[in-house]
Coordinates of C-alpha atoms in Angstrom, one line a residue:
M33 CA 77.1 89.6 72.4
S34 CA 76.3 86.7 75.6
K35 CA 77.1 87.3 79.0
D36 CA 78.5 85.4 81.5
V37 CA 77.3 84.0 84.8
K38 CA 81.2 84.4 86.4
N39 CA 82.1 87.6 84.4
V40 CA 81.8 90.1 87.3
P41 CA 84.6 91.7 89.7
A42 CA 85.5 90.7 92.6
L43 CA 84.8 94.6 94.1
R44 CA 80.9 96.0 93.0
F45 CA 79.0 99.2 94.0
K46 CA 75.3 98.0 95.9
G47 CA 72.7 97.1 93.1
Y48 CA 74.7 95.7 90.5
S49 CA 75.1 92.2 90.1
D50 CA 74.7 91.5 86.4
A51 CA 78.0 90.3 84.5
W52 CA 79.9 92.3 82.2
E53 CA 80.3 92.0 78.5
K54 CA 83.0 91.3 76.7
R55 CA 83.5 94.0 74.1
E56 CA 86.0 94.7 71.7
L57 CA 87.5 98.2 71.9
G58 CA 86.3 99.5 68.6
E59 CA 83.0 98.9 69.6
I60 CA 83.2 100.6 72.6
F61 CA 85.1 103.4 70.9
N62 CA 83.5 106.0 69.0
V63 CA 86.0 107.5 67.4
V64 CA 90.0 105.3 67.1
T65 CA 92.1 107.9 64.3
D66 CA 96.0 109.6 64.3
Y67 CA 97.6 112.3 62.7
V68 CA 97.9 110.8 58.8
A69 CA 94.0 110.0 59.2
N70 CA 94.2 113.2 57.8
G71 CA 95.6 112.8 54.6
S72 CA 98.7 111.6 52.7
F73 CA 102.2 112.5 54.4
K74 CA 102.3 114.8 51.4
S75 CA 99.5 116.3 51.4
L76 CA 100.2 117.1 55.4
R77 CA 104.0 117.9 54.3
Q78 CA 102.2 120.7 52.3
R79 CA 99.1 121.7 54.3
V80 CA 100.3 121.8 58.5
S81 CA 102.2 124.7 59.6
T82 CA 103.9 124.4 63.1
Y83 CA 105.5 127.1 64.7
S84 CA 107.3 127.0 68.6
N85 CA 106.0 130.9 69.2
P86 CA 102.0 131.0 69.9
N87 CA 99.5 130.9 67.6
F88 CA 96.1 129.8 66.3
A89 CA 96.1 126.2 68.2
Y90 CA 98.6 124.1 70.3
M91 CA 99.4 120.7 68.3
I92 CA 99.6 118.1 70.8
R93 CA 102.1 115.8 71.2
L94 CA 102.5 113.2 74.0
Q95 CA 106.1 115.5 75.2
D96 CA 103.7 117.9 76.6
A97 CA 101.2 115.8 78.5
S98 CA 104.3 114.1 79.9
N99 CA 105.2 117.5 81.1
N100 CA 102.4 117.9 82.4
W101 CA 100.4 119.5 80.3
K102 CA 102.7 123.2 81.3
G103 CA 105.1 123.1 78.1
P104 CA 106.6 124.6 76.3
W105 CA 104.1 124.1 73.1
L106 CA 104.3 123.3 69.6
Y107 CA 101.3 125.7 67.5
T108 CA 99.5 125.4 64.7
D109 CA 97.6 128.4 62.5
Q110 CA 94.0 128.4 62.6
Q111 CA 94.6 126.9 58.1
S112 CA 96.4 124.5 59.2
Y113 CA 94.3 123.4 61.9
S114 CA 90.9 123.6 59.7
F115 CA 92.9 120.7 57.8
L116 CA 93.5 118.4 61.0
A117 CA 89.9 118.6 60.7
K118 CA 89.4 114.3 62.5
T119 CA 92.6 114.5 64.7
K120 CA 90.4 118.2 66.6
L121 CA 91.0 117.9 70.1
H122 CA 88.2 117.9 72.8
P123 CA 88.7 118.5 76.7
G124 CA 88.1 114.3 78.1
D125 CA 89.5 112.8 74.8
I126 CA 91.9 110.0 75.3
L127 CA 95.7 109.8 74.0
M128 CA 97.6 106.8 73.5
S129 CA 101.2 105.8 72.2
N130 CA 102.0 104.0 69.7
V131 CA 105.1 104.3 68.6
G132 CA 108.1 103.4 71.8
S133 CA 106.5 103.4 75.2
V134 CA 103.7 101.6 73.8
G135 CA 100.0 101.8 76.2
K136 CA 100.6 104.6 77.7
F137 CA 97.2 106.9 78.4
F138 CA 97.0 110.6 79.0
L139 CA 93.9 112.8 79.6
V140 CA 93.4 116.3 77.3
P141 CA 92.5 119.0 79.8
D142 CA 90.7 121.9 79.2
L143 CA 93.5 124.7 78.2
D144 CA 93.2 127.9 77.0
R145 CA 93.4 127.7 73.3
P146 CA 91.7 124.7 70.7
M147 CA 93.7 121.9 70.3
T148 CA 94.9 119.0 67.6
L149 CA 96.9 116.2 67.6
A150 CA 100.6 115.8 66.5
P151 CA 102.2 112.6 65.0
N152 CA 103.3 109.4 67.1
A153 CA 99.8 108.9 69.3
V154 CA 96.2 107.5 68.6
L155 CA 92.5 109.4 69.5
L156 CA 90.3 107.8 71.2
R157 CA 86.9 109.3 71.8
S158 CA 83.7 107.4 73.2
M159 CA 80.5 109.3 72.8
T160 CA 78.8 106.2 75.3
Y161 CA 81.0 105.4 77.6
S162 CA 82.8 107.4 81.1
T163 CA 85.2 108.6 79.9
Y164 CA 87.5 108.1 83.3
F165 CA 85.8 104.5 83.4
L166 CA 87.4 104.0 79.7
F167 CA 90.9 105.6 81.0
Q168 CA 91.3 103.7 84.1
L169 CA 90.3 100.0 81.8
L170 CA 92.9 101.2 79.6
Q171 CA 95.0 101.3 82.4
T172 CA 94.9 97.9 83.1
S173 CA 97.2 95.0 84.1
S174 CA 95.0 92.7 82.2
M175 CA 94.3 95.4 78.8
T176 CA 98.6 96.2 79.9
E177 CA 98.9 92.9 78.2
S178 CA 96.8 92.4 75.7
I179 CA 98.3 95.6 74.0
N180 CA 101.5 93.5 74.8
E181 CA 100.3 91.0 72.7
K182 CA 99.2 93.2 69.8
T183 CA 102.6 95.4 70.0
T184 CA 105.0 94.5 66.8
P185 CA 108.3 93.8 68.4
G186 CA 111.1 96.2 66.9
V187 CA 113.4 99.2 67.6
Q188 CA 110.7 100.9 68.4
Q189 CA 108.0 99.2 69.5
K190 CA 104.8 99.6 68.0
I191 CA 100.4 99.0 67.5
N192 CA 98.7 100.4 64.8
K193 CA 95.2 101.2 64.4
T194 CA 93.4 98.4 63.9
D195 CA 94.7 95.2 65.6
F196 CA 94.3 98.0 69.0
K197 CA 90.8 98.0 68.2
K198 CA 90.3 94.2 68.4
I199 CA 91.6 94.0 72.1
I200 CA 88.6 91.8 74.0
T201 CA 87.7 93.7 77.1
N202 CA 84.7 93.3 80.2
V203 CA 82.4 96.8 80.3
P204 CA 79.5 97.0 83.2
T205 CA 76.2 98.8 81.9
L206 CA 76.4 102.9 81.7
N207 CA 75.4 103.4 84.9
E208 CA 78.9 101.2 86.2
S209 CA 80.7 102.4 84.5
S210 CA 80.1 106.2 86.3
M211 CA 80.0 105.2 88.9
V212 CA 83.4 103.3 88.8
G213 CA 84.4 105.8 86.6
Q214 CA 83.4 108.8 89.5
M215 CA 84.7 106.9 92.1
L216 CA 88.2 106.6 90.6
F217 CA 88.0 110.1 89.6
L218 CA 87.5 111.1 92.7
L219 CA 90.7 108.9 94.1
D220 CA 92.9 110.6 91.1
N221 CA 92.0 114.1 91.9
L222 CA 92.7 113.1 96.2
I223 CA 96.1 112.0 94.8
A224 CA 97.0 115.0 92.8
A225 CA 96.1 116.8 95.5
T226 CA 98.5 115.5 98.1
Q227 CA 101.6 115.5 95.0
D228 CA 101.2 119.5 95.3
S229 CA 100.8 119.7 98.8
I230 CA 104.2 117.5 98.9
E231 CA 106.0 119.8 96.3
A232 CA 104.6 122.5 98.5
L233 CA 106.3 121.8 101.7
G234 CA 109.7 121.1 99.9
Q235 CA 108.7 124.4 98.3
A236 CA 108.5 125.8 101.7
K237 CA 111.7 124.0 103.6
K238 CA 113.0 125.2 100.5
A239 CA 113.4 128.7 101.1
L240 CA 112.7 128.2 104.7
L241 CA 116.5 126.6 104.5
Q242 CA 117.5 129.9 102.7
H243 CA 115.8 132.6 104.8
L244 CA 116.5 130.9 107.8
F245 CA 120.2 130.4 107.6
D246 CA 121.3 133.6 105.2
Q247 CA 120.0 135.3 108.6
S248 CA 117.1 137.4 106.1
W249 CA 113.9 135.4 108.5
R250 CA 114.9 135.4 112.7
F251 CA 112.3 133.6 115.4
K252 CA 110.7 136.8 117.5
G253 CA 113.3 138.1 120.2
Y254 CA 116.5 137.1 118.4
S255 CA 118.4 139.8 116.7
D256 CA 122.4 139.1 118.0
P257 CA 125.2 138.3 115.5
W258 CA 125.8 134.1 114.8
E259 CA 129.2 132.8 114.3
K260 CA 131.6 131.6 112.1
R261 CA 132.3 128.3 113.5
K262 CA 134.4 125.4 111.1
L263 CA 132.5 122.5 111.8
G264 CA 135.3 120.8 112.8
E265 CA 136.2 123.0 116.2
I266 CA 132.1 122.2 116.9
A267 CA 131.9 118.5 115.6
R268 CA 133.7 115.5 116.0
I269 CA 133.9 114.0 111.6
F270 CA 134.7 110.5 111.3
D271 CA 135.2 108.1 107.9
G272 CA 133.7 104.6 106.9
T273 CA 135.9 101.6 106.9
H274 CA 137.5 101.7 103.2
Q275 CA 137.7 98.2 104.1
T276 CA 136.0 95.6 100.4
P277 CA 132.6 94.5 103.1
N278 CA 132.3 90.3 104.0
Y279 CA 128.5 90.7 103.6
Q280 CA 126.8 88.6 104.6
S281 CA 122.5 86.8 105.3
S282 CA 122.3 88.5 109.3
G283 CA 124.7 90.6 111.8
I284 CA 126.0 94.3 112.1
M285 CA 123.4 97.1 109.6
F286 CA 126.0 98.1 107.1
L287 CA 125.0 101.5 105.6
S288 CA 126.6 103.5 102.0
V289 CA 125.6 106.3 99.7
E290 CA 122.6 104.8 98.8
N291 CA 121.1 104.4 102.6
I292 CA 121.6 107.6 103.1
Q293 CA 117.9 108.5 102.7
T294 CA 116.2 106.1 105.2
L295 CA 119.3 104.6 107.3
K296 CA 118.4 101.3 106.2
S297 CA 120.0 98.4 104.8
N298 CA 119.4 94.8 103.6
K299 CA 123.4 94.3 104.2
F300 CA 125.4 93.3 106.9
I301 CA 128.8 92.3 108.3
S302 CA 129.6 89.9 111.2
L303 CA 130.1 91.5 114.4
E304 CA 133.7 89.9 114.9
D305 CA 134.4 92.7 112.0
F306 CA 132.1 95.2 112.9
Q307 CA 134.1 94.8 116.6
K308 CA 137.8 95.3 114.2
D309 CA 136.8 97.7 111.8
F310 CA 134.7 100.3 114.2
K311 CA 136.6 101.7 116.8
V312 CA 133.4 105.1 116.5
S313 CA 130.7 103.9 115.3
P314 CA 127.8 105.9 114.3
R315 CA 125.0 106.2 117.3
T316 CA 121.8 108.3 118.3
G317 CA 121.8 111.2 118.0
D318 CA 124.8 111.7 114.9
I319 CA 124.7 112.8 111.4
L320 CA 125.9 111.5 108.3
M321 CA 126.9 113.0 105.4
T322 CA 127.7 111.6 101.9
R323 CA 130.9 112.6 100.8
I324 CA 131.6 110.9 97.7
G325 CA 129.0 111.7 94.7
N326 CA 126.0 113.6 95.6
I327 CA 127.8 114.9 98.1
G328 CA 126.6 117.2 101.7
T329 CA 123.4 115.2 102.0
T330 CA 122.7 114.0 105.8
N331 CA 120.5 112.4 108.1
V332 CA 120.1 112.2 111.6
V333 CA 120.8 108.2 113.4
K334 CA 117.9 107.8 115.4
S335 CA 118.7 104.4 115.6
T336 CA 119.9 102.7 119.6
R337 CA 121.5 99.4 117.6
P338 CA 125.0 98.5 116.5
I339 CA 126.1 100.5 112.4
A340 CA 128.6 99.5 110.9
Y341 CA 129.5 102.2 107.6
Y342 CA 131.7 102.8 104.5
V343 CA 134.1 106.1 104.0
S344 CA 131.6 106.9 101.1
L345 CA 129.8 108.1 104.2
A346 CA 131.4 110.4 107.2
L347 CA 130.0 110.9 111.1
I348 CA 130.2 114.3 112.0
R349 CA 129.3 113.7 116.0
P350 CA 128.3 117.6 117.5
N351 CA 129.2 118.7 121.1
D352 CA 126.9 119.1 123.2
A353 CA 126.7 122.5 123.0
I354 CA 125.0 121.9 119.0
D355 CA 121.4 120.9 118.7
V356 CA 121.8 117.8 116.0
Y357 CA 118.8 119.4 114.2
Y358 CA 119.7 122.1 113.8
L359 CA 123.3 121.6 112.7
N360 CA 121.8 118.9 110.3
Y361 CA 119.8 121.8 108.7
A362 CA 123.0 123.6 108.3
I363 CA 124.8 121.8 106.4
N364 CA 121.5 121.1 104.0
G365 CA 121.6 125.4 103.6
L366 CA 123.3 127.2 100.8
S367 CA 126.6 128.1 102.3
F368 CA 127.6 125.1 103.7
Q369 CA 126.8 123.3 100.5
R370 CA 128.5 126.1 98.6
E371 CA 131.6 125.4 101.4
L372 CA 131.5 121.9 100.7
R373 CA 131.5 122.5 96.8
R374 CA 134.5 124.2 96.7
R375 CA 136.3 122.3 99.0
T376 CA 135.2 118.9 96.9
L377 CA 138.0 116.9 94.9
S378 CA 136.5 117.8 91.1
V379 CA 139.2 115.5 89.8
A380 CA 138.2 112.6 90.7
F381 CA 134.9 110.3 90.0
P382 CA 133.0 110.1 91.4
Q383 CA 134.0 113.4 93.1
K384 CA 134.5 113.2 96.6
I385 CA 135.4 115.7 99.9
N386 CA 138.2 114.4 102.6
K387 CA 137.7 114.3 106.1
Q388 CA 140.3 117.4 106.7
E389 CA 138.0 119.6 104.2
I390 CA 134.5 118.6 105.4
G391 CA 136.2 120.0 109.5
K392 CA 137.4 123.2 107.5
S393 CA 134.3 124.3 106.0
I394 CA 132.1 127.3 108.4
V395 CA 128.7 127.2 109.8
D396 CA 127.5 129.9 110.9
L397 CA 126.3 129.5 114.3
P398 CA 123.4 131.1 116.6
S399 CA 122.4 130.9 119.9
P400 CA 121.4 127.8 121.2
S401 CA 118.4 128.4 121.9
E402 CA 118.0 129.4 118.5
Q403 CA 118.9 126.6 117.1
I404 CA 116.9 124.3 119.4
Q405 CA 114.0 126.8 117.8
I406 CA 115.4 126.3 114.0
G407 CA 115.8 122.1 114.4
N408 CA 112.2 122.0 115.8
L409 CA 111.1 124.3 113.2
F410 CA 112.5 121.6 110.3
V411 CA 112.0 118.6 112.7
L412 CA 108.4 119.4 112.3
L413 CA 107.9 120.3 108.5
D414 CA 110.5 117.6 107.9
N415 CA 107.7 115.1 109.7
L416 CA 105.1 116.4 108.2
I417 CA 105.7 116.1 104.5
A418 CA 107.3 112.0 105.1
A419 CA 103.1 111.9 106.8
T420 CA 101.3 113.7 103.3
Q421 CA 104.9 111.2 101.0
S422 CA 102.5 108.1 103.9
R423 CA 99.5 108.9 102.8
L424 CA 100.1 109.4 98.9
S425 CA 101.8 105.3 99.4
S426 CA 98.4 104.8 100.9
L427 CA 96.4 106.3 99.2
E428 CA 98.2 105.1 95.4
S429 CA 98.3 101.5 97.4
L430 CA 94.5 101.9 97.1
K431 CA 94.4 102.9 93.5
K432 CA 96.5 100.2 92.8
S433 CA 93.7 97.4 94.4
L434 CA 90.0 98.8 93.1
L435 CA 92.4 98.3 89.5
Q436 CA 92.5 95.1 90.4
D437 CA 89.4 94.7 92.2
L438 CA 87.1 96.5 90.5
F439 CA 87.9 96.0 87.3
I440 CA 87.9 91.6 85.0

């Protein structure tokens, strides 16, 4: 097809200036096929056997890709695998959902046994272009729009192979496509590694919460037994307002259960209502805890500005001798969480816990210096998790920007 001098992306590698070509997907992919290409429905029923226990080959379904290729798997035997010759899968093949969630794409990994395609997915394979370039091309916003235009509406949306192959897209030279694909491949690996780091840090925090608070792990130099104290003996506990807030566009920030992770909200009440309803309000060093629904999620208040909060949150104000960060993480420990569940009014929906029952819950309390050691460790860990999550957000934003600027 002819080239258009204006048909270029916003961002390019140095040395490339030629216009991209307009091509149909059927010209780009040498293979566009699915399970039923192997034979009639009758022959498929008669000649293909599947198993839940390990066998010769994996029968790859879209749910396997969605489960991050971790199983549980569906298997087929060697005879069935041979019959399904047209949809044998290779590492690097692209799978597309063509029914229901139309237009989701997955790269086939290198697994430990042969693979063949299950129903309700389309196999895409190119012998010419960089697989990773095509994989990223298929996820651009312009491609999504083109696929949506070809999708048949209904109870289950669907796109057929013929219509998919007629979609027109823009492609560069093979060399440029390889460079674009390689760069995005490296970026995706970096994103995946960052996601793995977040998961590993989360598992480390989970282990520390268990072993530090059951005292199977102790800091060097500490061996004294811990006290058991009721939370109400070492902290004051307050309810938020029971009144339905009269929200306005500015004023005193108003928090509820959904704000516990960030302690930020775009809801406000007037200073007059705040002064009327809140004799005690959160201040720096207090803990806010959910007491309705997902009970026991906490956060430490760091803001110096006035804050209003709903009755779905409890305000916990530790005594001066208690390290606030230690107490915050102790509340998240298994022992205290079991206490909260035991005292929860399970007959209510959503579940809730009364202020008095929160105060009766038992906290394991070490010496003040050991509290500080434990609290500081978790603060450092949470800061590292937050920094890694911020890095992930930046990488994902970069990926989104590159998909927009590297493609047409």
